[in-house]
mmCIF file of C-alpha atoms in Angstrom:
data_model
loop_
_atom_site.group_PDB
_atom_site.id
_atom_site.type_symbol
_atom_site.label_atom_id
_atom_site.label_comp_id
_atom_site.label_asym_id
_atom_site.label_seq_id
_atom_site.Cartn_x
_atom_site.Cartn_y
_atom_site.Cartn_z
ATOM 1 C CA MET A 1 120.858 87.689 99.446
ATOM 2 C CA GLU A 2 117.321 87.920 98.132
ATOM 3 C CA TYR A 3 115.265 90.894 99.021
ATOM 4 C CA ARG A 4 110.935 91.241 99.159
ATOM 5 C CA ARG A 5 108.535 93.595 99.699
ATOM 6 C CA LEU A 6 107.479 93.237 103.063
ATOM 7 C CA GLY A 7 103.367 93.093 102.767
ATOM 8 C CA ALA A 8 101.848 95.801 101.065
ATOM 9 C CA SER A 9 104.067 97.746 101.661
ATOM 10 C CA GLY A 10 107.000 99.774 99.965
ATOM 11 C CA LEU A 11 109.277 98.212 102.675
ATOM 12 C CA ILE A 12 111.599 96.283 101.286
ATOM 13 C CA VAL A 13 113.392 93.400 103.568
ATOM 14 C CA PRO A 14 115.644 90.581 103.095
ATOM 15 C CA ALA A 15 114.730 87.226 102.738
ATOM 16 C CA LEU A 16 117.042 86.175 106.254
ATOM 17 C CA SER A 17 116.686 88.885 108.743
ATOM 18 C CA PHE A 18 119.339 88.653 112.249
ATOM 19 C CA GLY A 19 117.969 88.112 115.234
ATOM 20 C CA ALA A 20 119.418 89.318 118.311
ATOM 21 C CA GLY A 21 117.713 87.310 121.138
ATOM 22 C CA THR A 22 120.971 86.021 121.901
ATOM 23 C CA PHE A 23 122.711 89.527 122.557
ATOM 24 C CA GLY A 24 123.337 90.289 126.223
ATOM 25 C CA GLY A 25 122.610 87.307 128.389
ATOM 26 C CA ARG A 26 120.589 88.342 131.245
ATOM 27 C CA GLY A 27 118.243 86.446 132.930
ATOM 28 C CA GLU A 28 117.302 82.656 133.312
ATOM 29 C CA LEU A 29 115.662 82.284 129.384
ATOM 30 C CA PHE A 30 117.901 84.428 127.710
ATOM 31 C CA GLY A 31 120.788 83.195 129.382
ATOM 32 C CA ALA A 32 120.236 80.170 127.831
ATOM 33 C CA TRP A 33 120.042 81.289 124.352
ATOM 34 C CA GLY A 34 123.200 83.191 124.314
ATOM 35 C CA ASP A 35 125.448 86.146 126.196
ATOM 36 C CA THR A 36 126.992 87.483 122.435
ATOM 37 C CA ASP A 37 128.855 90.939 124.265
ATOM 38 C CA VAL A 38 129.620 93.776 122.220
ATOM 39 C CA GLU A 39 132.724 92.937 119.763
ATOM 40 C CA GLN A 40 131.209 89.165 119.248
ATOM 41 C CA ALA A 41 128.166 91.249 118.223
ATOM 42 C CA ARG A 42 129.844 93.534 115.975
ATOM 43 C CA ARG A 43 131.323 90.463 114.054
ATOM 44 C CA LEU A 44 127.894 89.186 113.441
ATOM 45 C CA VAL A 45 126.505 92.128 112.444
ATOM 46 C CA ASP A 46 129.904 92.780 109.948
ATOM 47 C CA ILE A 47 129.256 88.986 108.374
ATOM 48 C CA SER A 48 125.363 89.589 108.205
ATOM 49 C CA LEU A 49 125.991 93.057 106.123
ATOM 50 C CA ASP A 50 128.289 91.575 103.593
ATOM 51 C CA ALA A 51 125.989 88.815 103.216
ATOM 52 C CA GLY A 52 123.267 91.559 102.318
ATOM 53 C CA VAL A 53 121.207 90.784 105.666
ATOM 54 C CA THR A 54 120.033 93.996 106.108
ATOM 55 C CA MET A 55 117.751 94.261 108.820
ATOM 56 C CA PHE A 56 118.254 93.228 112.548
ATOM 57 C CA ASP A 57 115.176 91.817 114.973
ATOM 58 C CA THR A 58 115.315 92.426 118.770
ATOM 59 C CA ALA A 59 112.693 93.437 121.493
ATOM 60 C CA ASP A 60 112.633 95.145 125.093
ATOM 61 C CA VAL A 61 112.282 92.238 126.820
ATOM 62 C CA TYR A 62 114.851 90.413 125.618
ATOM 63 C CA SER A 63 117.740 90.286 128.497
ATOM 64 C CA ASP A 64 115.661 92.955 130.298
ATOM 65 C CA GLY A 65 116.524 95.767 127.388
ATOM 66 C CA ALA A 66 120.621 94.591 127.199
ATOM 67 C CA SER A 67 119.707 93.302 123.008
ATOM 68 C CA GLU A 68 118.829 96.856 122.021
ATOM 69 C CA GLU A 69 122.065 97.988 124.239
ATOM 70 C CA VAL A 70 124.617 95.565 122.392
ATOM 71 C CA LEU A 71 122.835 95.967 119.103
ATOM 72 C CA GLY A 72 122.802 99.541 119.542
ATOM 73 C CA ALA A 73 126.441 99.395 119.628
ATOM 74 C CA ALA A 74 127.397 96.757 117.398
ATOM 75 C CA ILE A 75 125.810 98.603 114.401
ATOM 76 C CA ARG A 76 127.097 102.107 115.643
ATOM 77 C CA GLY A 77 128.448 104.024 112.511
ATOM 78 C CA ARG A 78 126.168 102.059 110.286
ATOM 79 C CA ARG A 79 123.131 103.181 110.685
ATOM 80 C CA ASP A 80 122.317 104.252 107.159
ATOM 81 C CA ARG A 81 123.155 100.464 106.068
ATOM 82 C CA LEU A 82 120.319 98.495 107.726
ATOM 83 C CA LEU A 83 116.818 98.274 109.308
ATOM 84 C CA LEU A 84 116.252 98.213 112.934
ATOM 85 C CA SER A 85 112.797 95.861 114.300
ATOM 86 C CA THR A 86 112.167 96.156 117.628
ATOM 87 C CA LYS A 87 108.785 95.042 119.995
ATOM 88 C CA ALA A 88 107.388 95.922 122.908
ATOM 89 C CA SER A 89 104.057 95.405 124.752
ATOM 90 C CA LEU A 90 105.041 92.449 126.730
ATOM 91 C CA PRO A 91 106.005 93.202 130.437
ATOM 92 C CA THR A 92 109.312 94.439 131.550
ATOM 93 C CA GLY A 93 108.790 95.181 135.261
ATOM 94 C CA PRO A 94 106.111 95.762 138.056
ATOM 95 C CA GLY A 95 104.987 98.888 137.315
ATOM 96 C CA PRO A 96 101.294 100.188 135.739
ATOM 97 C CA PHE A 97 103.173 101.677 132.575
ATOM 98 C CA ASP A 98 105.592 98.415 132.337
ATOM 99 C CA ALA A 99 103.327 96.294 130.484
ATOM 100 C CA GLY A 100 100.652 96.557 127.748
ATOM 101 C CA SER A 101 100.102 98.787 124.681
ATOM 102 C CA GLY A 102 97.997 102.028 126.202
ATOM 103 C CA ARG A 103 99.387 105.478 124.794
ATOM 104 C CA THR A 104 101.517 106.419 128.066
ATOM 105 C CA ARG A 105 103.439 102.848 127.849
ATOM 106 C CA LEU A 106 103.871 102.879 124.239
ATOM 107 C CA ILE A 107 105.177 106.186 123.815
ATOM 108 C CA GLY A 108 107.620 105.708 126.672
ATOM 109 C CA ALA A 109 108.975 102.288 125.562
ATOM 110 C CA VAL A 110 109.398 103.617 122.503
ATOM 111 C CA GLU A 111 111.629 106.892 123.441
ATOM 112 C CA ALA A 112 113.535 103.777 125.853
ATOM 113 C CA ALA A 113 114.103 101.421 122.360
ATOM 114 C CA LEU A 114 115.611 104.604 120.824
ATOM 115 C CA ARG A 115 117.898 105.493 123.609
ATOM 116 C CA ARG A 116 119.025 101.728 123.728
ATOM 117 C CA LEU A 117 119.463 101.654 119.952
ATOM 118 C CA GLY A 118 121.048 104.767 119.787
ATOM 119 C CA THR A 119 118.862 105.699 116.965
ATOM 120 C CA GLU A 120 116.616 108.384 115.868
ATOM 121 C CA HIS A 121 114.226 106.299 114.596
ATOM 122 C CA ILE A 122 112.826 102.832 114.752
ATOM 123 C CA ASP A 123 112.575 100.467 111.368
ATOM 124 C CA LEU A 124 109.546 98.268 112.382
ATOM 125 C CA PHE A 125 108.199 98.543 115.332
ATOM 126 C CA GLN A 126 105.851 95.849 116.620
ATOM 127 C CA LEU A 127 103.518 94.978 119.520
ATOM 128 C CA HIS A 128 104.818 91.539 121.017
ATOM 129 C CA ALA A 129 100.985 90.945 121.989
ATOM 130 C CA PHE A 130 97.948 91.860 121.384
ATOM 131 C CA ASP A 131 96.367 94.362 124.816
ATOM 132 C CA ALA A 132 92.947 93.154 126.035
ATOM 133 C CA ARG A 133 92.588 95.694 128.290
ATOM 134 C CA THR A 134 93.040 98.996 125.918
ATOM 135 C CA PRO A 135 90.930 100.155 123.130
ATOM 136 C CA VAL A 136 92.704 99.180 119.379
ATOM 137 C CA GLU A 137 91.264 103.040 118.603
ATOM 138 C CA GLU A 138 93.472 104.188 121.378
ATOM 139 C CA VAL A 139 96.878 101.886 120.464
ATOM 140 C CA LEU A 140 96.245 102.730 116.753
ATOM 141 C CA HIS A 141 96.270 106.702 117.629
ATOM 142 C CA ALA A 142 99.212 106.572 119.501
ATOM 143 C CA LEU A 143 101.356 104.118 117.200
ATOM 144 C CA ASP A 144 100.278 106.961 114.347
ATOM 145 C CA ASP A 145 101.282 109.586 116.227
ATOM 146 C CA LEU A 146 104.895 107.791 116.500
ATOM 147 C CA VAL A 147 105.275 107.408 112.680
ATOM 148 C CA ARG A 148 104.238 111.068 112.245
ATOM 149 C CA ALA A 149 106.947 112.261 114.405
ATOM 150 C CA GLY A 150 109.272 110.169 112.775
ATOM 151 C CA LYS A 151 110.055 107.990 115.663
ATOM 152 C CA ILE A 152 108.661 104.564 113.676
ATOM 153 C CA ARG A 153 108.758 104.087 110.060
ATOM 154 C CA TYR A 154 106.536 101.004 109.701
ATOM 155 C CA LEU A 155 103.862 99.162 112.061
ATOM 156 C CA GLY A 156 103.488 95.375 113.061
ATOM 157 C CA ALA A 157 102.369 93.539 115.194
ATOM 158 C CA SER A 158 103.501 90.087 117.047
ATOM 159 C CA ASN A 159 101.657 86.738 117.821
ATOM 160 C CA PHE A 160 98.144 88.653 117.602
ATOM 161 C CA ALA A 161 94.996 85.897 117.253
ATOM 162 C CA GLY A 162 93.099 86.217 113.587
ATOM 163 C CA TRP A 163 89.983 88.157 115.172
ATOM 164 C CA GLN A 164 92.816 90.797 116.632
ATOM 165 C CA LEU A 165 95.000 91.646 114.003
ATOM 166 C CA MET A 166 91.419 92.041 111.713
ATOM 167 C CA LYS A 167 90.085 94.388 114.349
ATOM 168 C CA SER A 168 92.876 96.429 114.218
ATOM 169 C CA LEU A 169 93.218 96.705 110.966
ATOM 170 C CA ALA A 170 89.705 97.102 109.993
ATOM 171 C CA ALA A 171 90.048 99.923 112.834
ATOM 172 C CA ALA A 172 93.077 101.874 111.257
ATOM 173 C CA ASP A 173 91.281 101.976 107.756
ATOM 174 C CA ARG A 174 88.176 103.020 109.497
ATOM 175 C CA HIS A 175 90.192 106.084 111.232
ATOM 176 C CA GLY A 176 92.692 106.689 108.397
ATOM 177 C CA LEU A 177 95.158 105.482 110.479
ATOM 178 C CA THR A 178 98.879 103.747 110.003
ATOM 179 C CA ARG A 179 98.322 100.467 108.965
ATOM 180 C CA TYR A 180 100.306 96.710 109.920
ATOM 181 C CA ILE A 181 101.702 95.799 106.921
ATOM 182 C CA ALA A 182 104.093 92.840 109.085
ATOM 183 C CA HIS A 183 103.089 90.343 111.639
ATOM 184 C CA GLN A 184 105.833 88.603 113.190
ATOM 185 C CA VAL A 185 104.740 84.649 113.665
ATOM 186 C CA TYR A 186 106.089 81.725 115.070
ATOM 187 C CA TYR A 187 105.955 79.167 111.969
ATOM 188 C CA SER A 188 108.132 76.083 110.971
ATOM 189 C CA LEU A 189 107.907 72.671 109.572
ATOM 190 C CA ALA A 190 107.325 71.607 113.163
ATOM 191 C CA GLY A 191 104.440 73.922 113.727
ATOM 192 C CA ARG A 192 102.197 74.960 111.039
ATOM 193 C CA ASP A 193 99.567 76.690 112.680
ATOM 194 C CA TYR A 194 99.979 79.735 110.897
ATOM 195 C CA GLU A 195 98.977 78.369 107.548
ATOM 196 C CA TRP A 196 94.954 77.886 109.212
ATOM 197 C CA GLU A 197 94.200 81.274 109.993
ATOM 198 C CA LEU A 198 97.014 84.113 109.916
ATOM 199 C CA MET A 199 98.839 83.407 106.267
ATOM 200 C CA PRO A 200 95.184 83.619 104.425
ATOM 201 C CA LEU A 201 94.383 86.988 106.465
ATOM 202 C CA GLY A 202 97.640 88.338 105.319
ATOM 203 C CA VAL A 203 97.345 87.245 101.727
ATOM 204 C CA ALA A 204 93.924 89.387 102.016
ATOM 205 C CA GLU A 205 94.981 92.243 103.939
ATOM 206 C CA GLY A 206 98.419 93.102 102.762
ATOM 207 C CA VAL A 207 100.036 91.665 105.544
ATOM 208 C CA GLY A 208 103.519 89.718 105.236
ATOM 209 C CA ALA A 209 104.953 87.292 107.542
ATOM 210 C CA VAL A 210 108.435 87.489 109.714
ATOM 211 C CA VAL A 211 108.534 84.585 110.866
ATOM 212 C CA TRP A 212 110.593 83.892 114.445
ATOM 213 C CA SER A 213 111.639 80.664 115.740
ATOM 214 C CA PRO A 214 111.692 79.678 112.137
ATOM 215 C CA LEU A 215 113.834 76.034 113.216
ATOM 216 C CA GLY A 216 111.046 75.036 116.129
ATOM 217 C CA TRP A 217 112.195 76.682 118.804
ATOM 218 C CA GLY A 218 115.962 74.575 118.539
ATOM 219 C CA ARG A 219 114.547 71.174 117.271
ATOM 220 C CA LEU A 220 115.327 71.009 113.660
ATOM 221 C CA THR A 221 118.778 71.473 113.796
ATOM 222 C CA GLY A 222 119.603 68.627 112.510
ATOM 223 C CA LYS A 223 120.868 67.405 116.556
ATOM 224 C CA ILE A 224 117.249 66.030 117.872
ATOM 225 C CA ARG A 225 116.854 62.404 115.887
ATOM 226 C CA ARG A 226 114.507 59.587 117.347
ATOM 227 C CA GLY A 227 116.240 57.304 119.925
ATOM 228 C CA GLN A 228 118.844 59.762 120.943
ATOM 229 C CA PRO A 229 119.220 61.927 123.830
ATOM 230 C CA LEU A 230 119.651 65.479 123.476
ATOM 231 C CA PRO A 231 122.756 66.963 122.743
ATOM 232 C CA ALA A 232 124.450 67.801 125.638
ATOM 233 C CA GLY A 233 125.078 71.584 124.604
ATOM 234 C CA SER A 234 121.232 71.945 123.163
ATOM 235 C CA ARG A 235 119.203 74.833 125.249
ATOM 236 C CA LEU A 236 116.278 72.531 125.253
ATOM 237 C CA HIS A 237 117.527 71.753 128.152
ATOM 238 C CA ARG A 238 116.431 74.991 129.904
ATOM 239 C CA THR A 239 114.206 76.188 127.490
ATOM 240 C CA ALA A 240 112.256 73.819 126.002
ATOM 241 C CA GLU A 241 108.511 74.113 128.103
ATOM 242 C CA ALA A 242 109.077 78.017 127.286
ATOM 243 C CA GLY A 243 108.600 77.693 123.555
ATOM 244 C CA PRO A 244 105.935 75.966 120.790
ATOM 245 C CA PRO A 245 105.109 72.637 121.813
ATOM 246 C CA VAL A 246 105.364 70.157 119.309
ATOM 247 C CA ASP A 247 104.595 65.726 119.689
ATOM 248 C CA GLN A 248 107.481 64.018 119.677
ATOM 249 C CA GLU A 249 106.623 61.398 117.138
ATOM 250 C CA HIS A 250 105.125 63.608 114.490
ATOM 251 C CA LEU A 251 108.865 65.817 115.297
ATOM 252 C CA TYR A 252 110.696 62.762 114.494
ATOM 253 C CA ASN A 253 108.890 62.450 111.443
ATOM 254 C CA VAL A 254 109.333 66.224 110.326
ATOM 255 C CA VAL A 255 113.168 65.169 111.037
ATOM 256 C CA ASP A 256 113.633 62.032 108.977
ATOM 257 C CA ALA A 257 112.015 63.942 106.001
ATOM 258 C CA LEU A 258 114.754 66.542 106.394
ATOM 259 C CA ASP A 259 117.719 63.577 106.678
ATOM 260 C CA GLU A 260 116.084 62.056 103.204
ATOM 261 C CA ILE A 261 116.596 65.590 101.454
ATOM 262 C CA ALA A 262 119.716 66.733 103.346
ATOM 263 C CA ALA A 263 121.139 63.539 101.735
ATOM 264 C CA GLU A 264 120.006 64.311 97.878
ATOM 265 C CA THR A 265 120.832 67.347 97.981
ATOM 266 C CA GLY A 266 124.166 68.319 100.203
ATOM 267 C CA ARG A 267 122.704 70.798 102.660
ATOM 268 C CA THR A 268 122.431 70.828 105.880
ATOM 269 C CA VAL A 269 118.581 69.807 107.709
ATOM 270 C CA PRO A 270 118.283 73.960 109.216
ATOM 271 C CA GLN A 271 119.004 75.359 105.082
ATOM 272 C CA ILE A 272 116.257 72.848 103.804
ATOM 273 C CA ALA A 273 113.972 74.185 106.941
ATOM 274 C CA LEU A 274 114.809 77.511 106.350
ATOM 275 C CA ASN A 275 114.273 77.434 102.461
ATOM 276 C CA TRP A 276 111.443 75.426 102.957
ATOM 277 C CA LEU A 277 109.573 78.349 104.783
ATOM 278 C CA LEU A 278 111.130 80.843 101.946
ATOM 279 C CA SER A 279 108.745 79.234 99.444
ATOM 280 C CA ARG A 280 106.108 79.912 101.797
ATOM 281 C CA PRO A 281 103.108 82.365 100.984
ATOM 282 C CA THR A 282 103.036 85.563 102.623
ATOM 283 C CA VAL A 283 106.619 85.011 103.980
ATOM 284 C CA GLY A 284 108.668 87.996 103.912
ATOM 285 C CA THR A 285 112.003 87.578 105.951
ATOM 286 C CA VAL A 286 112.864 84.578 107.942
ATOM 287 C CA ILE A 287 114.882 85.629 111.642
ATOM 288 C CA VAL A 288 117.738 83.809 112.137
ATOM 289 C CA GLY A 289 119.626 83.903 115.254
ATOM 290 C CA ALA A 290 122.923 82.627 116.073
ATOM 291 C CA ARG A 291 125.692 82.328 119.099
ATOM 292 C CA ASN A 292 128.737 81.679 116.804
ATOM 293 C CA GLU A 293 130.584 82.632 113.722
ATOM 294 C CA GLU A 294 129.778 79.092 112.445
ATOM 295 C CA GLN A 295 125.931 78.969 113.028
ATOM 296 C CA LEU A 296 126.066 81.964 111.195
ATOM 297 C CA ARG A 297 127.381 80.703 108.072
ATOM 298 C CA GLN A 298 125.338 77.988 108.181
ATOM 299 C CA ASN A 299 122.126 79.703 108.468
ATOM 300 C CA LEU A 300 122.949 81.950 106.040
ATOM 301 C CA GLY A 301 123.153 78.723 103.226
ATOM 302 C CA ALA A 302 119.834 78.818 103.273
ATOM 303 C CA VAL A 303 119.345 81.142 100.363
ATOM 304 C CA GLY A 304 120.466 81.570 96.572
ATOM 305 C CA TRP A 305 119.066 77.694 96.202
ATOM 306 C CA LYS A 306 115.197 76.185 95.792
ATOM 307 C CA LEU A 307 114.232 73.104 97.093
ATOM 308 C CA THR A 308 112.386 71.227 93.788
ATOM 309 C CA ALA A 309 108.371 70.485 93.842
ATOM 310 C CA ASP A 310 108.973 67.336 94.769
ATOM 311 C CA GLN A 311 110.924 67.788 97.743
ATOM 312 C CA ILE A 312 108.434 70.554 98.878
ATOM 313 C CA ALA A 313 105.788 68.218 98.692
ATOM 314 C CA ARG A 314 107.539 65.586 101.004
ATOM 315 C CA LEU A 315 108.423 68.268 103.541
ATOM 316 C CA ASP A 316 104.989 69.374 103.183
ATOM 317 C CA ALA A 317 103.535 65.480 103.523
ATOM 318 C CA ALA A 318 105.905 64.712 106.492
ATOM 319 C CA SER A 319 105.053 68.025 108.390
ATOM 320 C CA ALA A 320 101.135 68.000 107.678
ATOM 321 C CA LEU A 321 98.154 67.930 110.617
ATOM 322 C CA THR A 322 94.655 67.962 110.361
ATOM 323 C CA PRO A 323 93.329 71.745 111.225
ATOM 324 C CA PRO A 324 90.786 72.255 113.428
ATOM 325 C CA TYR A 325 87.580 73.113 112.888
ATOM 326 C CA PRO A 326 86.196 75.483 111.303
ATOM 327 C CA TYR A 327 89.673 75.279 108.825
ATOM 328 C CA TYR A 328 88.887 71.424 108.277
ATOM 329 C CA PRO A 329 87.815 70.290 106.004
ATOM 330 C CA TYR A 330 87.605 73.417 104.056
ATOM 331 C CA TYR A 331 91.053 74.939 103.951
ATOM 332 C CA ARG A 332 93.267 73.887 101.353
ATOM 333 C CA LEU A 333 97.257 75.706 101.390
ATOM 334 C CA PRO A 334 97.851 75.587 97.594
ATOM 335 C CA ASP A 335 94.978 77.840 96.835
ATOM 336 C CA PHE A 336 97.421 80.424 98.129
ATOM 337 C CA THR A 337 100.938 79.501 96.985
ATOM 338 C CA ARG A 338 100.556 81.346 94.198
ATOM 339 C CA LEU A 339 100.615 84.684 96.127
ATOM 340 C CA ASN A 340 104.330 84.061 97.385
ATOM 341 C CA PRO A 341 105.856 88.155 97.676
ATOM 342 C CA PRO A 342 107.690 88.502 94.834
ATOM 343 C CA ALA A 343 111.450 88.825 95.046
ATOM 344 C CA VAL A 344 112.905 92.637 94.353
ATOM 345 C CA PRO A 345 116.073 92.615 91.840
ATOM 346 C CA VAL A 346 119.051 93.456 94.560
ATOM 347 C CA ALA A 347 119.731 96.080 91.582
ATOM 348 C CA ALA A 348 116.489 97.652 93.051
ATOM 349 C CA VAL A 349 118.393 97.867 96.967
ATOM 350 C CA GLN A 350 121.703 99.364 95.786
#
């Protein structure tokens, strides 16, 4: 496994992290993702740790908290070997303190996550969305208090717009409060919007990307192809409208390019899609999920090798879209490629 520093921080994360969105199986959306129980989760954690995957990501909304509960049970007895990442601020109920990022909500959400995870601290706590109704100063002061209390080690955001993230960073600097060092974002060969504004912001401000849905909401698994129906077992049948949209013809062009490079390298389509992400600027870690051991082992095969410059260029070309104004015609990604986070030697984390 390759390790990297996350953003401008001392937090060392694996290039691949494990996403526990399949744990629990409660509700229509997350039930379609998976229904991994504690015994199955423990086995997936075993495989991950053996491969050097040391960070596990979840959220309070995943299966109504059951994901955190199952993950907490699965890691019992080995908490010191791993990092826990979770998120809060999306609605978890109908009450006035069940959503948002106000002080009362955040303190309650962190306490509840600690109980479900069975731990005394969260290594990376992220706001799952921007709360426009709460002043950023209130949010940051509450989070800073939780950091000072030892309940959170590092802070991140998720799904913020560029101005929302920059406003928060500026307020943290102005008041001497703990900064966000990570931004959990959607980024894949099927959806490269992250590059237009958030990636340059991450470079400039030292905010590392924690990538969610790196296979384009299940569209880059190698099972979705031009002129063929969705496979019977695809979760897209039930969840497609909940995920990031993608033009079908554009998707097929990307898959065609992945197929070509898969034939050249002997790697699978998902492995190539994941490896491409690991070469991108600001990317600290890519979250991979798995409903079973086979999927997990295949995803783990995305590290330990590199695409050639020519292969990366062909994937870039097949997946490129014209960005909207004001990014077009002024934005050029190659200006940022030299700023990819350097890998951390394995010896540094042993």
